[in-house]
Coordinates of C-alpha atoms and ligand atoms in Angstrom, one line a residue:
M1 CA -99.8 -119.4 90.4
A2 CA -99.4 -116.8 87.6
V3 CA -95.7 -116.7 88.4
K4 CA -95.1 -120.4 88.5
S5 CA -96.9 -121.1 85.4
A6 CA -94.8 -118.4 83.4
E7 CA -91.5 -119.9 84.9
G8 CA -89.4 -121.1 81.8
K9 CA -91.8 -119.1 79.6
T10 CA -91.8 -115.6 77.6
V11 CA -94.8 -113.6 79.0
L12 CA -96.0 -111.5 76.0
F13 CA -97.7 -108.1 76.8
K14 CA -99.8 -106.0 74.5
S15 CA -101.2 -102.8 74.8
W16 CA -104.6 -102.7 76.1
G17 CA -106.3 -99.3 76.6
Q18 CA -104.0 -97.4 79.3
D19 CA -102.3 -100.8 80.2
W20 CA -100.1 -103.5 79.2
R21 CA -102.1 -107.0 79.7
P22 CA -100.3 -110.3 79.2
F23 CA -101.6 -111.8 75.8
G24 CA -102.4 -115.5 75.3
Q25 CA -100.6 -117.9 77.3
P26 CA -97.1 -117.6 78.2
R27 CA -95.0 -119.3 75.6
K28 CA -92.3 -121.8 75.9
K29 CA -88.8 -119.9 75.7
R30 CA -87.4 -120.2 72.3
L31 CA -83.5 -121.2 72.1
V32 CA -81.3 -119.0 70.9
D33 CA -79.6 -121.8 69.1
S34 CA -82.8 -122.7 67.2
V35 CA -82.5 -119.3 65.2
I36 CA -79.5 -119.6 62.8
L37 CA -78.0 -115.9 61.9
D38 CA -75.1 -115.5 60.0
K39 CA -71.9 -116.2 61.7
G40 CA -70.8 -113.8 64.7
I41 CA -74.4 -112.0 64.6
K42 CA -76.0 -113.7 67.2
E43 CA -72.6 -113.2 69.5
S44 CA -72.2 -109.6 69.0
I45 CA -75.9 -108.5 69.7
L46 CA -75.9 -110.6 72.9
N47 CA -72.5 -109.2 74.1
D48 CA -73.7 -105.7 73.3
I49 CA -76.8 -106.4 75.6
K50 CA -74.7 -108.0 78.4
E51 CA -72.6 -105.2 78.5
F52 CA -75.4 -102.7 78.3
L53 CA -77.2 -104.6 81.4
Q54 CA -73.8 -104.4 83.5
S55 CA -73.6 -101.0 82.9
G56 CA -76.4 -99.2 85.1
K57 CA -73.9 -97.6 87.3
W58 CA -72.3 -95.9 84.3
Y59 CA -75.2 -94.6 82.9
H60 CA -76.7 -93.3 86.4
D61 CA -73.2 -91.5 87.3
R62 CA -73.3 -89.7 83.8
G63 CA -76.8 -88.8 83.9
I64 CA -77.6 -90.6 80.6
P65 CA -81.1 -92.5 80.5
Y66 CA -80.2 -96.2 81.1
R67 CA -81.7 -97.4 77.5
R68 CA -80.7 -99.1 74.5
G69 CA -82.3 -99.3 71.0
Y70 CA -81.8 -101.9 68.8
L71 CA -83.0 -102.0 64.9
L72 CA -83.1 -105.5 63.2
Y73 CA -83.7 -104.7 59.5
G74 CA -83.6 -107.2 56.5
P75 CA -86.0 -108.9 54.2
P76 CA -89.1 -110.9 55.2
G77 CA -88.5 -114.4 57.0
S78 CA -84.9 -113.9 58.0
G79 CA -85.6 -114.5 61.6
K80 CA -85.6 -111.1 63.0
T81 CA -88.8 -111.6 65.1
S82 CA -87.9 -115.0 65.9
F83 CA -84.3 -113.9 67.2
I84 CA -85.9 -111.3 69.5
Q85 CA -88.1 -114.1 70.9
A86 CA -85.1 -116.3 71.7
L87 CA -83.2 -113.2 73.2
A88 CA -86.0 -112.6 75.6
G89 CA -85.7 -116.3 76.5
E90 CA -82.0 -116.3 77.0
L91 CA -81.9 -113.1 78.9
D92 CA -85.2 -114.2 81.0
Y93 CA -87.2 -111.3 79.8
N94 CA -90.9 -110.9 78.6
I95 CA -91.6 -109.0 75.8
A96 CA -94.3 -106.0 75.7
I97 CA -95.6 -105.6 71.8
M98 CA -96.3 -102.1 70.8
N99 CA -98.4 -101.9 67.5
I100 CA -97.8 -98.0 66.8
S101 CA -100.0 -98.1 63.6
E102 CA -102.9 -99.0 66.0
P103 CA -105.5 -96.2 64.8
N104 CA -106.6 -95.8 68.7
L105 CA -103.2 -95.0 69.9
T106 CA -102.6 -91.3 70.8
D107 CA -99.5 -89.7 71.3
D108 CA -100.1 -89.4 75.1
R109 CA -101.1 -93.1 75.3
L110 CA -97.9 -94.0 73.9
A111 CA -95.7 -92.1 75.8
Y112 CA -97.5 -93.5 79.1
L113 CA -97.4 -97.1 78.1
M114 CA -93.5 -96.5 77.0
N115 CA -92.8 -95.0 80.5
N116 CA -94.8 -97.9 82.2
I117 CA -92.9 -101.3 80.7
P118 CA -93.6 -103.9 83.0
E119 CA -90.0 -105.0 84.4
R120 CA -87.6 -107.4 83.0
T121 CA -89.4 -106.9 79.4
I122 CA -88.5 -106.0 76.0
L123 CA -90.2 -103.2 74.4
L124 CA -91.0 -104.6 70.8
L125 CA -92.1 -102.3 67.7
E126 CA -92.7 -104.4 64.8
D127 CA -92.5 -103.1 61.0
I128 CA -91.5 -99.6 62.6
D129 CA -91.6 -98.1 58.7
A130 CA -95.6 -99.2 58.2
A131 CA -96.8 -96.4 61.2
F132 CA -95.1 -93.7 59.2
N133 CA -96.3 -94.5 55.6
K134 CA -100.1 -94.9 57.2
R135 CA -99.5 -91.6 59.1
E136 CA -98.4 -89.7 55.8
Q137 CA -101.2 -91.5 53.8
S138 CA -104.0 -90.4 56.4
K139 CA -102.2 -86.8 56.3
E140 CA -103.3 -86.5 52.6
Q141 CA -106.7 -87.4 53.4
G142 CA -106.5 -84.6 55.6
Y143 CA -106.7 -86.7 58.7
V144 CA -104.1 -87.7 61.0
A145 CA -105.1 -90.8 62.9
G146 CA -103.1 -92.5 65.5
V147 CA -99.6 -91.7 67.0
T148 CA -97.5 -89.0 64.7
F149 CA -94.0 -89.3 64.1
S150 CA -93.0 -86.6 66.7
G151 CA -95.1 -88.2 69.2
L152 CA -93.1 -91.8 68.7
L153 CA -89.8 -89.6 68.9
N154 CA -90.7 -88.0 72.1
A155 CA -92.0 -91.3 73.6
L156 CA -88.7 -92.9 72.6
D157 CA -86.9 -90.3 74.3
G158 CA -88.9 -90.1 77.3
V159 CA -88.7 -93.7 78.2
S160 CA -86.8 -93.3 81.6
S161 CA -86.9 -95.6 84.2
A162 CA -84.8 -96.5 87.4
E163 CA -84.6 -100.1 85.4
E164 CA -82.9 -100.7 82.2
V165 CA -84.9 -100.4 78.9
L166 CA -84.2 -102.6 76.1
T167 CA -86.2 -101.5 72.8
F168 CA -86.2 -103.7 69.8
M169 CA -87.4 -102.5 66.4
T170 CA -87.8 -104.2 63.1
T171 CA -88.3 -103.5 59.5
N172 CA -88.2 -104.6 56.2
H173 CA -87.6 -101.2 54.8
P174 CA -84.8 -99.3 56.7
E175 CA -84.7 -96.8 53.5
K176 CA -88.0 -95.5 54.5
L177 CA -86.9 -95.0 57.9
D178 CA -86.6 -90.8 59.2
P179 CA -83.0 -90.4 60.0
A180 CA -84.3 -88.6 63.3
L181 CA -85.4 -92.0 64.5
L182 CA -82.0 -93.6 63.7
R183 CA -80.1 -91.4 65.7
P184 CA -78.2 -92.8 68.7
G185 CA -80.1 -92.6 71.9
R186 CA -83.1 -93.8 69.9
I187 CA -81.6 -96.5 67.7
D188 CA -78.0 -97.3 69.2
Y189 CA -77.2 -100.7 67.4
R190 CA -78.5 -101.6 64.0
V191 CA -77.9 -104.8 62.2
L192 CA -78.9 -106.3 59.0
I193 CA -80.4 -109.9 59.2
D194 CA -80.4 -110.8 55.7
N195 CA -81.3 -113.6 53.3
A196 CA -79.6 -117.1 54.0
T197 CA -75.6 -117.2 53.5
D198 CA -73.9 -120.5 52.8
Y199 CA -73.3 -120.7 56.5
Q200 CA -76.9 -120.2 57.3
I201 CA -78.1 -122.7 54.6
I202 CA -75.7 -125.6 56.2
H203 CA -76.3 -124.9 59.7
M204 CA -80.2 -124.8 59.2
F205 CA -79.9 -128.1 57.5
L206 CA -78.0 -129.4 60.2
R207 CA -80.6 -128.1 62.9
F208 CA -82.9 -130.2 61.1
Y209 CA -81.1 -133.2 60.2
E210 CA -78.7 -133.9 62.9
G211 CA -75.2 -135.3 62.2
E212 CA -76.1 -135.1 58.5
E213 CA -72.7 -133.4 57.3
E214 CA -72.3 -135.2 54.4
R215 CA -75.6 -134.5 53.0
A216 CA -75.6 -131.0 54.2
K217 CA -72.9 -130.4 51.6
V218 CA -74.7 -132.3 48.9
F219 CA -77.8 -130.0 49.8
M220 CA -75.3 -127.2 49.5
D221 CA -74.1 -128.1 45.8
R222 CA -77.7 -128.9 44.6
F223 CA -78.6 -125.3 46.0
R224 CA -75.6 -123.8 44.1
Q225 CA -76.8 -125.3 41.2
L226 CA -80.3 -123.8 41.3
E227 CA -78.7 -120.6 40.9
L228 CA -81.6 -118.6 43.0
P229 CA -80.7 -115.1 43.6
Y230 CA -81.6 -115.6 47.5
V231 CA -83.4 -117.6 49.7
S232 CA -84.7 -116.8 53.0
T233 CA -84.3 -118.9 56.2
A234 CA -88.1 -119.4 56.3
Q235 CA -88.1 -120.6 53.1
L236 CA -85.5 -123.3 54.0
Q237 CA -87.7 -123.8 57.2
G238 CA -90.3 -124.4 55.0
L239 CA -88.6 -127.2 52.8
F240 CA -87.0 -129.1 55.9
V241 CA -90.4 -129.1 57.6
Q242 CA -92.1 -130.6 54.9
Y243 CA -89.5 -133.2 54.7
K244 CA -88.7 -133.8 58.1
E245 CA -88.1 -137.4 58.1
S246 CA -85.9 -137.1 55.3
P247 CA -82.7 -135.0 54.3
D248 CA -82.8 -137.2 50.9
L249 CA -86.3 -135.8 50.0
A250 CA -85.3 -132.4 51.1
I251 CA -82.3 -132.6 48.6
E252 CA -84.5 -134.3 46.0
N253 CA -87.2 -131.7 46.5
I254 CA -84.8 -128.6 46.7
G255 CA -86.5 -127.2 43.5
I256 CA -89.5 -126.4 45.7
L257 CA -87.4 -123.0 46.8
K258 CA -88.0 -121.8 43.4
Q259 CA -91.8 -121.4 43.8
P260 CA -92.2 -117.7 44.1
H261 CA -94.9 -117.9 47.0
M262 CA -93.0 -120.0 49.1
N263 CA -91.6 -117.1 50.8
N264 CA -94.6 -115.8 52.2
F265 CA -96.1 -119.1 53.7
F266 CA -93.9 -119.8 56.8
Y267 CA -93.7 -116.4 58.6
E268 CA -96.0 -114.6 60.9
Ligands
ATP1 N1 -82.5 -117.2 60.9 C1 -83.5 -118.4 61.2 N2 -83.0 -119.1 62.0 C2 -84.2 -120.2 62.2 N3 -85.4 -120.0 61.9 C3 -85.8 -118.9 61.2 C4 -84.6 -117.9 60.6 N4 -85.4 -117.0 60.2 C5 -86.6 -117.4 59.7 N5 -87.1 -118.5 60.7 C6 -88.2 -119.2 60.7 O1 -89.3 -118.7 59.7 C7 -90.2 -118.3 60.2 C8 -90.4 -116.6 60.3 O2 -89.2 -116.3 60.9 P1 -89.6 -114.6 61.4 O3 -90.9 -114.5 61.9 O4 -88.7 -114.4 62.6 O5 -88.9 -113.6 60.2 P2 -88.8 -112.1 60.4 O6 -87.6 -111.9 60.0 O7 -89.4 -111.6 61.5 O8 -90.0 -111.7 59.0 P3 -90.5 -110.4 59.0 O9 -89.7 -109.4 58.6 O10 -91.7 -110.7 57.7 O11 -91.3 -110.3 60.1 C9 -90.2 -118.6 61.9 O12 -91.0 -119.8 61.8 C10 -88.8 -119.1 62.1 O13 -88.6 -120.0 62.8
MG2 MG1 -90.8 -110.1 62.1

């Protein structure tokens, strides 16, 4: 029954003591089409993963651990988490979320968990920079809580299994990451998921207002007139959700995008 109810859905696992446990109800798969990244980005990541998933024999023949690490970095609300959810749906994978800044987590437990990821499950480490800052802070207080940086590196290196392992990490602050983490084998593929480009603005608009190509152009013109330094895709979603019945109202109220706090309303 559990298998049946998870069909067509994405199961989220969270670490619970020594184990991974399903967290909440399985979620409806998010469609890749619903995430609008800049031109070509989704395709390159998907191609990379597909090639990796077909290369099991190649890795085994060469004695290389069969795993691949991805880093999605960029500002808040640009679609990093959403895209990983959609990828899991597309690949028919589940997601195991590891919170490495959890104070009760030890290096041993981290290593154990990362070596015992459920099958066909993406390992997701969110806000990877936060964990280290926290560690440094607590170090200054003379007490090291939670996992250590070297514990994390070892756990990542140790991740090995007969099955493939896909690890995704996200951060808003790539500059804070230690180069040791960024080396191939730990992170093999990194990509900037940035604030919205013109391409994304138009396609976000069309995603909410199907077939409204003309209005999308008007929206784009009005957006340029605002002369905002940037806008996040989450901000755009906020505006379009608010005026979901009417593209004209979205155009008319585009000034909302100028409100400073809008950026923080719509991302989890
Ligand atoms: N590129 C996008 N395409 C479609 N929806 C998006 C996109 N970016 C953001 N959104 C929407 O905005 C919300 C926040 O997105 P998401 O959580 O994926 O952002 P994020 O990049 O992970 O942010 P953070 O760095 O703060 O974790 C979601 O509801 C999502 O649907
Ligand atoms: Mg996120």
